[in-house]
């Protein structure tokens, strides 16, 4: 079992992703896809350190940030003292009434969970949404190559920020990338299968369809080509 010290180090390193241009674009794509209306109550499924929740809240949403990691939620609350956070397990029935939310979002979480449990997770998402509620889910897909995210950031940074700023980022991000590779290797070792089960090309769409969602979008490729994003509606 990975201890508190490990997860605190992991999430501290994770937040350096906020400097990575492809990660910034991924979060913006999710926020745009969910079409936030002022006062929307949104469930962030697997909120981690709160990066997506904070962006949604800035758009006027009332966000419930739900994550298994106490360490991740603590870091979120340090960034947003008024954050509404709940520690819980997505593989269990969610502690909310039917139709409690206007939207559900989930970013790079489902692929870490048991494939056999995913249909029930999506059915719970459907249950807690109001009629007309929206869902936006994004996950890295099979063939996931973190180095492509890193190199895409450097290319964009050279163009947008120049050589000096890019070199500075290279030093900072390079060290963190190495750490993240190490931490993910440790996590995979703890996992019984030894690896995550990344999304196939149609899996998210199939899960949404099986749960009862309508108007399911085609795959939107984001995160430097490493993630599929889909949106749908509960009719």
Short mmCIF file of C-alpha atoms in Angstrom, two decimals:
data_model
loop_
_atom_site.label_atom_id
_atom_site.label_comp_id
_atom_site.label_asym_id
_atom_site.label_seq_id
_atom_site.Cartn_x
_atom_site.Cartn_y
_atom_site.Cartn_z
CA UNK A 1 0.00 0.00 0.00
CA UNK A 2 1.38 3.39 -1.01
CA UNK A 3 1.63 5.72 1.98
CA UNK A 4 0.69 9.36 2.55
CA UNK A 5 4.26 10.53 1.97
CA UNK A 6 4.31 8.96 -1.50
CA UNK A 7 1.01 10.54 -2.59
CA UNK A 8 2.00 13.96 -1.27
CA UNK A 9 5.19 13.86 -3.36
CA UNK A 10 3.27 12.58 -6.38
CA UNK A 11 0.67 15.34 -6.31
CA UNK A 12 3.25 18.07 -5.66
CA UNK A 13 5.02 16.95 -8.82
CA UNK A 14 1.72 16.57 -10.68
CA UNK A 15 0.87 20.24 -10.37
CA UNK A 16 3.87 21.25 -12.47
CA UNK A 17 1.69 20.09 -15.37
CA UNK A 18 -0.06 23.45 -15.03
CA UNK A 19 2.97 24.89 -16.83
CA UNK A 20 2.66 22.43 -19.73
CA UNK A 21 0.84 23.96 -22.72
CA UNK A 22 -0.83 20.67 -23.85
CA UNK A 23 -2.21 20.19 -20.31
CA UNK A 24 -3.53 23.76 -20.28
CA UNK A 25 -5.23 23.05 -23.62
CA UNK A 26 -6.73 19.81 -22.31
CA UNK A 27 -8.36 21.59 -19.38
CA UNK A 28 -9.60 24.40 -21.62
CA UNK A 29 -11.10 21.83 -24.02
CA UNK A 30 -13.02 20.20 -21.16
CA UNK A 31 -14.30 23.53 -19.82
CA UNK A 32 -15.39 24.59 -23.31
CA UNK A 33 -17.09 21.25 -23.98
CA UNK A 34 -19.16 21.36 -20.78
CA UNK A 35 -20.58 24.83 -21.67
CA UNK A 36 -20.73 26.13 -18.10
CA UNK A 37 -23.76 28.18 -17.14
CA UNK A 38 -23.58 30.46 -14.12
CA UNK A 39 -24.75 28.55 -11.06
CA UNK A 40 -24.38 25.10 -12.64
CA UNK A 41 -23.73 22.41 -10.06
CA UNK A 42 -20.90 20.28 -11.48
CA UNK A 43 -19.48 17.00 -10.21
CA UNK A 44 -15.73 16.66 -10.84
CA UNK A 45 -15.13 12.91 -10.74
CA UNK A 46 -11.54 12.28 -9.70
CA UNK A 47 -10.61 15.91 -9.12
CA UNK A 48 -7.05 15.34 -7.89
CA UNK A 49 -5.45 18.64 -6.85
CA UNK A 50 -8.38 20.63 -8.22
CA UNK A 51 -6.97 22.13 -11.41
CA UNK A 52 -10.11 21.50 -13.48
CA UNK A 53 -12.47 22.31 -10.60
CA UNK A 54 -10.84 25.71 -10.10
CA UNK A 55 -11.28 26.61 -13.78
CA UNK A 56 -14.94 25.55 -13.71
CA UNK A 57 -15.56 27.54 -10.55
CA UNK A 58 -14.02 30.62 -12.18
CA UNK A 59 -16.70 30.27 -14.89
CA UNK A 60 -19.46 30.53 -12.28
CA UNK A 61 -20.06 26.85 -11.50
CA UNK A 62 -20.68 25.36 -8.08
CA UNK A 63 -18.25 22.44 -8.14
CA UNK A 64 -18.21 19.33 -5.98
CA UNK A 65 -14.68 17.94 -6.20
CA UNK A 66 -14.58 14.19 -5.51
CA UNK A 67 -11.39 12.17 -5.21
CA UNK A 68 -10.02 9.04 -3.53
CA UNK A 69 -6.83 10.80 -2.42
CA UNK A 70 -6.88 12.82 0.78
CA UNK A 71 -3.50 14.28 -0.18
CA UNK A 72 -4.79 15.53 -3.52
CA UNK A 73 -7.83 17.13 -1.89
CA UNK A 74 -5.66 18.82 0.75
CA UNK A 75 -3.54 20.43 -1.97
CA UNK A 76 -6.74 21.53 -3.73
CA UNK A 77 -8.03 23.25 -0.58
CA UNK A 78 -4.72 25.09 -0.20
CA UNK A 79 -5.28 26.57 -3.67
CA UNK A 80 -8.99 27.28 -3.04
CA UNK A 81 -9.96 27.70 0.60
CA UNK A 82 -13.69 27.56 -0.21
CA UNK A 83 -13.49 24.41 -2.37
CA UNK A 84 -16.25 21.85 -1.78
CA UNK A 85 -14.31 18.59 -1.61
CA UNK A 86 -15.38 15.03 -0.79
CA UNK A 87 -13.10 12.05 -0.35
CA UNK A 88 -14.65 8.96 -1.87
CA UNK A 89 -14.42 6.01 -4.24
CA UNK A 90 -15.84 6.19 -7.77
CA UNK A 91 -16.17 2.41 -7.88
CA UNK A 92 -18.81 2.57 -5.13
CA UNK A 93 -22.34 4.07 -5.31
CA UNK A 94 -22.04 7.86 -5.18
CA UNK A 95 -23.43 9.64 -2.08
CA UNK A 96 -25.79 11.91 -4.03
CA UNK A 97 -29.48 11.94 -4.88
CA UNK A 98 -30.76 11.25 -8.38
CA UNK A 99 -30.52 14.36 -10.56
CA UNK A 100 -28.27 16.25 -8.16
CA UNK A 101 -26.01 17.82 -10.81
CA UNK A 102 -26.22 19.86 -14.00
CA UNK A 103 -22.97 18.39 -15.35
CA UNK A 104 -20.33 15.75 -14.70
CA UNK A 105 -16.70 16.07 -15.73
CA UNK A 106 -13.85 13.60 -15.41
CA UNK A 107 -10.29 14.01 -16.62
CA UNK A 108 -7.72 11.20 -16.85
CA UNK A 109 -9.28 9.10 -14.10
CA UNK A 110 -11.40 6.30 -15.58
CA UNK A 111 -8.42 4.61 -17.26
CA UNK A 112 -6.91 3.98 -13.80
CA UNK A 113 -10.00 2.04 -12.65
CA UNK A 114 -10.90 -1.61 -13.18
CA UNK A 115 -12.31 -2.07 -16.68
CA UNK A 116 -15.06 -4.35 -15.34
CA UNK A 117 -16.34 -1.60 -13.04
CA UNK A 118 -16.47 1.17 -15.64
CA UNK A 119 -20.04 0.50 -16.89
CA UNK A 120 -21.43 0.89 -13.37
CA UNK A 121 -19.39 4.07 -12.84
CA UNK A 122 -20.95 5.63 -15.94
CA UNK A 123 -24.42 4.50 -14.84
CA UNK A 124 -23.85 6.39 -11.58
CA UNK A 125 -22.83 9.47 -13.57
CA UNK A 126 -26.09 9.16 -15.48
CA UNK A 127 -28.12 8.73 -12.28
CA UNK A 128 -26.78 11.85 -10.53
CA UNK A 129 -27.38 14.08 -13.58
CA UNK A 130 -30.56 16.08 -14.09
CA UNK A 131 -32.51 15.50 -17.32
CA UNK A 132 -30.69 17.59 -19.90
CA UNK A 133 -27.49 17.34 -17.88
CA UNK A 134 -24.14 17.19 -19.66
CA UNK A 135 -21.14 14.93 -19.23
CA UNK A 136 -17.60 15.51 -20.49
CA UNK A 137 -15.00 12.81 -20.01
CA UNK A 138 -11.40 12.66 -21.21
CA UNK A 139 -8.83 9.89 -20.85
CA UNK A 140 -5.46 9.00 -22.30
CA UNK A 141 -5.70 6.25 -24.89
CA UNK A 142 -3.78 3.15 -25.82
CA UNK A 143 -0.33 4.01 -27.11
CA UNK A 144 -0.10 6.86 -24.58
CA UNK A 145 3.36 8.45 -24.81
CA UNK A 146 4.07 11.11 -22.15
CA UNK A 147 7.20 12.20 -24.01
CA UNK A 148 4.96 13.50 -26.83
CA UNK A 149 3.28 15.87 -24.36
CA UNK A 150 6.68 17.08 -23.22
CA UNK A 151 8.02 17.65 -26.74
CA UNK A 152 4.78 19.32 -27.87
CA UNK A 153 5.11 21.75 -24.98
CA UNK A 154 8.70 22.59 -25.92
CA UNK A 155 7.81 23.22 -29.57
CA UNK A 156 4.92 25.51 -28.64
CA UNK A 157 6.97 27.24 -25.98
CA UNK A 158 9.77 28.07 -28.43
CA UNK A 159 7.23 29.79 -30.67
CA UNK A 160 5.17 31.52 -28.00
CA UNK A 161 7.66 32.28 -25.23
CA UNK A 162 11.08 32.25 -26.86
CA UNK A 163 14.32 30.41 -26.18
CA UNK A 164 15.08 31.72 -22.69
CA UNK A 165 11.70 30.91 -21.16
CA UNK A 166 11.65 27.54 -22.90
CA UNK A 167 15.09 26.63 -21.54
CA UNK A 168 13.91 27.55 -18.05
CA UNK A 169 10.83 25.35 -18.47
CA UNK A 170 12.97 22.53 -19.84
CA UNK A 171 15.02 22.48 -16.66
CA UNK A 172 11.93 22.56 -14.42
CA UNK A 173 9.72 20.23 -16.43
CA UNK A 174 12.54 17.82 -17.29
CA UNK A 175 13.16 17.02 -13.64
CA UNK A 176 9.46 16.61 -12.97
CA UNK A 177 8.93 14.37 -16.01
CA UNK A 178 11.61 12.04 -14.66
CA UNK A 179 9.90 12.05 -11.25
CA UNK A 180 6.50 11.35 -12.78
CA UNK A 181 7.88 8.43 -14.78
CA UNK A 182 9.30 7.03 -11.54
CA UNK A 183 6.10 7.60 -9.54
CA UNK A 184 3.95 6.00 -12.24
CA UNK A 185 6.27 3.00 -12.31
CA UNK A 186 5.75 2.61 -8.56
CA UNK A 187 1.96 2.93 -8.93
CA UNK A 188 1.91 0.36 -11.71
CA UNK A 189 3.91 -2.04 -9.55
CA UNK A 190 1.29 -1.67 -6.81
CA UNK A 191 -1.47 -2.36 -9.34
CA UNK A 192 -2.25 -6.09 -9.59
CA UNK A 193 -2.08 -6.05 -13.37
CA UNK A 194 1.12 -4.03 -13.40
CA UNK A 195 -0.29 -1.48 -15.83
CA UNK A 196 -3.21 0.81 -16.49
CA UNK A 197 -5.86 -0.15 -19.00
CA UNK A 198 -5.84 2.81 -21.35
CA UNK A 199 -8.91 3.71 -23.41
CA UNK A 200 -9.57 2.07 -26.75
CA UNK A 201 -10.83 4.26 -29.59
CA UNK A 202 -14.52 3.55 -28.98
CA UNK A 203 -14.61 2.67 -25.27
CA UNK A 204 -15.74 6.01 -23.87
CA UNK A 205 -18.48 6.30 -26.47
CA UNK A 206 -19.61 2.74 -25.73
CA UNK A 207 -19.68 3.39 -21.97
CA UNK A 208 -21.74 6.54 -22.46
CA UNK A 209 -24.16 4.74 -24.77
CA UNK A 210 -24.58 1.76 -22.44
CA UNK A 211 -25.30 4.10 -19.51
CA UNK A 212 -28.14 5.73 -21.45
CA UNK A 213 -26.56 8.97 -22.69
CA UNK A 214 -27.56 10.59 -25.98
CA UNK A 215 -25.94 13.00 -28.44
CA UNK A 216 -22.57 11.35 -27.89
CA UNK A 217 -19.80 13.25 -29.64
CA UNK A 218 -17.10 11.87 -31.88
CA UNK A 219 -13.69 11.59 -30.27
CA UNK A 220 -12.00 14.94 -29.83
CA UNK A 221 -8.26 14.32 -29.77
CA UNK A 222 -6.49 16.58 -27.29
CA UNK A 223 -3.52 16.65 -24.88
CA UNK A 224 -0.92 16.60 -27.69
CA UNK A 225 -2.82 13.76 -29.36
CA UNK A 226 -2.71 11.55 -26.25
CA UNK A 227 -6.29 11.84 -24.97
CA UNK A 228 -9.82 11.24 -26.26
CA UNK A 229 -12.51 13.66 -25.10
CA UNK A 230 -16.22 12.89 -25.45
CA UNK A 231 -19.32 14.77 -24.41
CA UNK A 232 -22.93 13.60 -24.14
CA UNK A 233 -26.32 14.51 -22.70
CA UNK A 234 -28.87 12.85 -20.44
CA UNK A 235 -32.17 13.25 -22.30
#
